[in-house]
Short mmCIF file of C-alpha atoms in Angstrom, two decimals:
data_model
loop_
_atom_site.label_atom_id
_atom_site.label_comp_id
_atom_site.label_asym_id
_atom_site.label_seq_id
_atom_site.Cartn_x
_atom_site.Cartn_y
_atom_site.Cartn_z
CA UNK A 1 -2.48 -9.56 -17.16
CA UNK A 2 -1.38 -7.23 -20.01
CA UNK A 3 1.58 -8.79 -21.66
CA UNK A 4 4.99 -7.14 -20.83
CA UNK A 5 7.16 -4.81 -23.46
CA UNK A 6 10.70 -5.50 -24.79
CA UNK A 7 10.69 -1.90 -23.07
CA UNK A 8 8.11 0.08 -22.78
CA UNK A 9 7.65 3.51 -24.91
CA UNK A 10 5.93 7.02 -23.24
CA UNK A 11 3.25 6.41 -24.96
CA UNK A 12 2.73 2.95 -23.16
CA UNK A 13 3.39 3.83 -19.88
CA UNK A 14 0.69 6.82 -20.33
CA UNK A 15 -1.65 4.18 -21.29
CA UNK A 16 -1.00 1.81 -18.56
CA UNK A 17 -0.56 4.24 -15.59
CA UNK A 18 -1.46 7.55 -16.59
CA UNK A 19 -0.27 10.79 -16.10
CA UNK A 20 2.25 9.12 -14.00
CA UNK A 21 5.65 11.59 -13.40
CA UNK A 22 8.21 10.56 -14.86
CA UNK A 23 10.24 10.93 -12.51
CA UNK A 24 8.82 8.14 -10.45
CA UNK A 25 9.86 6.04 -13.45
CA UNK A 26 13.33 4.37 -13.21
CA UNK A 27 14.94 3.99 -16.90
CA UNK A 28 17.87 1.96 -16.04
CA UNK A 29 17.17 -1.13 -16.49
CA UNK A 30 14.77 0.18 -19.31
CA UNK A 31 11.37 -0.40 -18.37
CA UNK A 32 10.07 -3.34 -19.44
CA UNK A 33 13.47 -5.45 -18.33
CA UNK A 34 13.45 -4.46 -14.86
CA UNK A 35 13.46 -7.51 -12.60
CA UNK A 36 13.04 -8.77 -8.83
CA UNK A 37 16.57 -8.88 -8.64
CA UNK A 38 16.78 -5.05 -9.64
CA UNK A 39 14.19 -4.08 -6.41
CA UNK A 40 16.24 -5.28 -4.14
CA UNK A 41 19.30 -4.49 -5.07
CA UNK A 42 18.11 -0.71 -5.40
CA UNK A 43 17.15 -1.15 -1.96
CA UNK A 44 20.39 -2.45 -0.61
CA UNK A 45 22.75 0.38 -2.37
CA UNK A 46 20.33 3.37 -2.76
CA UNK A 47 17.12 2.82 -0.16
CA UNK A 48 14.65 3.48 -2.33
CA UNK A 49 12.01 1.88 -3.06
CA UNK A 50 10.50 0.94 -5.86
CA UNK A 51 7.41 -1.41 -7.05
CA UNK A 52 7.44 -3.65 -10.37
CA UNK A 53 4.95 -3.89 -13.10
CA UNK A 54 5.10 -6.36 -15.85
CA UNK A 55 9.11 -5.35 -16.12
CA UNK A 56 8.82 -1.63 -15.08
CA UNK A 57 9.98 -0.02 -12.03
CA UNK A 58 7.94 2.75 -10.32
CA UNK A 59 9.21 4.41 -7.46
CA UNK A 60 7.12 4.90 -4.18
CA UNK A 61 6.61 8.33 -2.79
CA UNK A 62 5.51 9.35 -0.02
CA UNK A 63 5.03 13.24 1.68
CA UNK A 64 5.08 13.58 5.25
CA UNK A 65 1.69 13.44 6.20
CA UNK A 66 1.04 10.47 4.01
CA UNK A 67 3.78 8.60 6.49
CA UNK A 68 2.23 9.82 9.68
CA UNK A 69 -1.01 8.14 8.48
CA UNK A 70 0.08 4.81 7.52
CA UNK A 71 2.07 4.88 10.98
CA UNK A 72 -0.90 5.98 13.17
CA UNK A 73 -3.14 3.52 11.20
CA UNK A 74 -0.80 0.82 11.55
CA UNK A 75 -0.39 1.35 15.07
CA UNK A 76 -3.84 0.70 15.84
CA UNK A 77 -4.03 -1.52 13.49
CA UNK A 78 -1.04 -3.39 14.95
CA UNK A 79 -2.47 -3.21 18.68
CA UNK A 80 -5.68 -5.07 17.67
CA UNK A 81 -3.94 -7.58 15.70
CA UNK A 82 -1.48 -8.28 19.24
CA UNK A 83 -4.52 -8.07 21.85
CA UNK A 84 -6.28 -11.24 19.79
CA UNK A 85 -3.64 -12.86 18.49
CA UNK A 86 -3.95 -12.57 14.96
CA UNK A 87 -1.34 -12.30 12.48
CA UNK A 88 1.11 -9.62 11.79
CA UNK A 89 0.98 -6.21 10.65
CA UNK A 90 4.23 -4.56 8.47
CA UNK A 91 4.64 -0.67 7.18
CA UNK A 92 5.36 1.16 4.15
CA UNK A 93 8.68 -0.50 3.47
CA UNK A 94 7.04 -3.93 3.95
CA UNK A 95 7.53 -5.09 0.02
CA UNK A 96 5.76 -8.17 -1.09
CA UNK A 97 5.16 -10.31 -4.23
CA UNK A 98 1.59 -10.67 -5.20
CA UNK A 99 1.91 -11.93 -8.45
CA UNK A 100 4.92 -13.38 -10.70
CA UNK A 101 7.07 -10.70 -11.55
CA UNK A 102 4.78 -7.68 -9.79
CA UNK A 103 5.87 -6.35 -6.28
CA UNK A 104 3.79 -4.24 -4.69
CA UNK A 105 4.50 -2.14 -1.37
CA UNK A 106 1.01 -1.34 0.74
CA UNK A 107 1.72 1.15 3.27
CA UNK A 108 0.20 -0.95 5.96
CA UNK A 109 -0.52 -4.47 5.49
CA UNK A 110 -2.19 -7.28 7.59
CA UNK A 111 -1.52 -11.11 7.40
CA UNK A 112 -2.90 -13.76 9.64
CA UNK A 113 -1.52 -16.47 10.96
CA UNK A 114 -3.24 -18.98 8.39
CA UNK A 115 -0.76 -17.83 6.05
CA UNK A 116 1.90 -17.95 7.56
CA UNK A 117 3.12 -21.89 8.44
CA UNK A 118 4.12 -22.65 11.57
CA UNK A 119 3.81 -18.89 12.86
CA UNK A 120 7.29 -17.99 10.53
CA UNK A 121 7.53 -14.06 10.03
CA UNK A 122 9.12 -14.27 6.36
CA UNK A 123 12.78 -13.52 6.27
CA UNK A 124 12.99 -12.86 2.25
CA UNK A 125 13.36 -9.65 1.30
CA UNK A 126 10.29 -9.89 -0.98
CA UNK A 127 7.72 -13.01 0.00
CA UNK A 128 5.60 -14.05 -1.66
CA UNK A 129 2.92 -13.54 0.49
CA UNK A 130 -0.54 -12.18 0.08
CA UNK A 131 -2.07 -10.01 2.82
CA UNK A 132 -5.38 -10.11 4.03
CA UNK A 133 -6.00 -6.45 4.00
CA UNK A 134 -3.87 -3.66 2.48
CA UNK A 135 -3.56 -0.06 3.27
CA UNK A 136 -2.97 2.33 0.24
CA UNK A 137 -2.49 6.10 1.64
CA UNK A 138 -3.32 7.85 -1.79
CA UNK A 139 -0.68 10.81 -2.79
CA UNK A 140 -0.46 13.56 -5.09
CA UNK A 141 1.81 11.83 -7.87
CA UNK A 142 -0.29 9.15 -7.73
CA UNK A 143 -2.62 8.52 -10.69
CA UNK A 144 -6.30 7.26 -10.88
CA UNK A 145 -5.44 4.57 -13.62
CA UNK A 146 -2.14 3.43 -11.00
CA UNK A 147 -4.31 2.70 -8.13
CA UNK A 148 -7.34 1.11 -10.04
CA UNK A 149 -4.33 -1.56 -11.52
CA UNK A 150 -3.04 -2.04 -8.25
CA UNK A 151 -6.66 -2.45 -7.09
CA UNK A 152 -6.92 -5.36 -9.38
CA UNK A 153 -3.65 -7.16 -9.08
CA UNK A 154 -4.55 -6.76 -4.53
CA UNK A 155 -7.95 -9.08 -5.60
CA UNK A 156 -6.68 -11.30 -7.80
CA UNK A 157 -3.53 -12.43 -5.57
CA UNK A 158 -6.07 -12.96 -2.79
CA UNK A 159 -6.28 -9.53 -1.05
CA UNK A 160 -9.90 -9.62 0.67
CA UNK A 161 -10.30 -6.24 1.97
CA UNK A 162 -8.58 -2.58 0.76
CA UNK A 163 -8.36 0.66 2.51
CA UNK A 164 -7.96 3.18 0.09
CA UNK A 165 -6.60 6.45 2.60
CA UNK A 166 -7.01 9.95 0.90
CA UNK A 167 -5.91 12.39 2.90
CA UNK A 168 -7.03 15.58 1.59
CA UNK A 169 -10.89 14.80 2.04
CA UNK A 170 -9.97 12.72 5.19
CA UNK A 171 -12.01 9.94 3.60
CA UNK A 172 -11.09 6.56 3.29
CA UNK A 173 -12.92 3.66 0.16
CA UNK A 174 -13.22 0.48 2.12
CA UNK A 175 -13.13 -2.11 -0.68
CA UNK A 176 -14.06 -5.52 -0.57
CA UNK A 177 -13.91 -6.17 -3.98
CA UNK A 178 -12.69 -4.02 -7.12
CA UNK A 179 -16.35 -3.35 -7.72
CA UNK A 180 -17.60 -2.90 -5.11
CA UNK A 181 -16.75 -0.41 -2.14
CA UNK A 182 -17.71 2.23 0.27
CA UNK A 183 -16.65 6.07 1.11
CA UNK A 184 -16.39 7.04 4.74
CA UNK A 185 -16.04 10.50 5.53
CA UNK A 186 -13.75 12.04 8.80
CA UNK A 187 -17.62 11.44 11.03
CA UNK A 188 -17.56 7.78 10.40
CA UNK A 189 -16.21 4.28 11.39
CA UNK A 190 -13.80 1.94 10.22
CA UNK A 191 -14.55 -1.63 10.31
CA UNK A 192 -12.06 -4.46 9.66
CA UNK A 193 -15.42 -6.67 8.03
CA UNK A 194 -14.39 -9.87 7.82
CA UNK A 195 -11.11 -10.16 8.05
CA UNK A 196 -10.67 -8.31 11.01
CA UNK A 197 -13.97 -8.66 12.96
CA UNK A 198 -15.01 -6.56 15.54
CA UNK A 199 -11.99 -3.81 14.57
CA UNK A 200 -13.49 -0.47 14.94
CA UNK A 201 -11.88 2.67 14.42
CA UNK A 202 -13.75 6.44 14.17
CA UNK A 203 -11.71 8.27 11.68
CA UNK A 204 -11.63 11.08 13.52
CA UNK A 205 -8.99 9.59 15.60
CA UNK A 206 -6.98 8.89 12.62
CA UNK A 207 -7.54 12.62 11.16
CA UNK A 208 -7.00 14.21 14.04
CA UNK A 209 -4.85 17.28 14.72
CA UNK A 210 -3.28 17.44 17.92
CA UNK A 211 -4.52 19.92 20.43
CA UNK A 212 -3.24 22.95 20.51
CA UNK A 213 -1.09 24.38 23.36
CA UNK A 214 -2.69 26.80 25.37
CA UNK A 215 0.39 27.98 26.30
CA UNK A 216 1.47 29.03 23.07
CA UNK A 217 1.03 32.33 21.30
#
């Protein structure tokens, strides 16, 4: 874990994140003092959301498409997870404590029952819960050096399996650990591996485009 800034400089952030915009980057608190605290209360008055690293606060973005994804993945996700009884699946607002003082927000994320006592769906607006599997859809503004970190920090909490979504090559990086994953293109099939066995999903359901009308001219 890299140790955490009074408040971290340009320079630092570039280093740690890379070309990250800077908009994404919320100043007040300065980063480096941001806190739990500061997440969801941001949340509560402004509805934004925002992840925390070692005292900074990043916001989430997300276009459009990127939203349909994560929904359409999550739904089928979701309907697997109900027909055997499985766990629970939660969305893109779903935010979650991995580590001490890091919050990260998967756009789809799976956790079984086994952690979860007594079948309790957590209440807190941030558990601290570790999900089996977690769905990253990849977007413009964010940064190679931002999603290997997160990458890291998903494994070491206790994430087994990542979906890495990019949808401009309609590819997805199944990875089951940091170093060590797979590309599947629009042709292929998803596979929930261990965690979920005997999920199966061709991509080209998830990339689809809808038909067209042949009505319309």
């Amino acid at each position: 874990m890299v140790s955490t800034p009074t408040e971290w400089t340009i320079a630092e952030l570039s280093e740690q994140f890379g070309p990250v915009p800077l908009a994404r980057i919320r100043t007040t608190p300065p980063p480096g003092q941001a806190t739990e605290h500061d997440v969801v209360e941001i949340e509560a008055r402004e509805k934004r959301l925002y992840e925390l690293y070692n005292g900074v606060l990043m916001e989430k973005v997300m276009g459009y498409y990127e939203s349909y994804l994560a929904m359409l993945l999550g739904r089928f996700l979701a309907a697997y997870v109900d027909e055997h009884d499985l766990g629970i699946v939660a969305g893109e607002a779903g935010m979650l404590q991995l580590l001490a003082g890091e919050i990260r927000i998967p756009d789809v994320s799976f956790v079984s029952w086994d952690r979860l006592p007594g079948r309790r769906i957590p209440r807190e607006p941030v558990p601290r819960l570790v999900p089996e599997l977690a769905v990253e859809v990849v977007s413009k503004s964010n940064t190679s050096k931002e999603m290997e970190r997160k990458l890291r920090e998903y494994f070491a909490a206790g994430t087994r399996l990542v979906w890495y979504v990019y949808p401009d090559t309609r590819t997805v990086r199944v990875f089951t650990a940091p170093d060590q994953s797979v590309e599947l293109n629009a042709s292929q099939m998803l596979g929930g591996g261990d965690v979920l066995p005997g999920f199966q999903l061709p991509l080209t359901q998830l990339f689809r485009e809808p038909p067209q009308d042949p009505y319309d001219e």
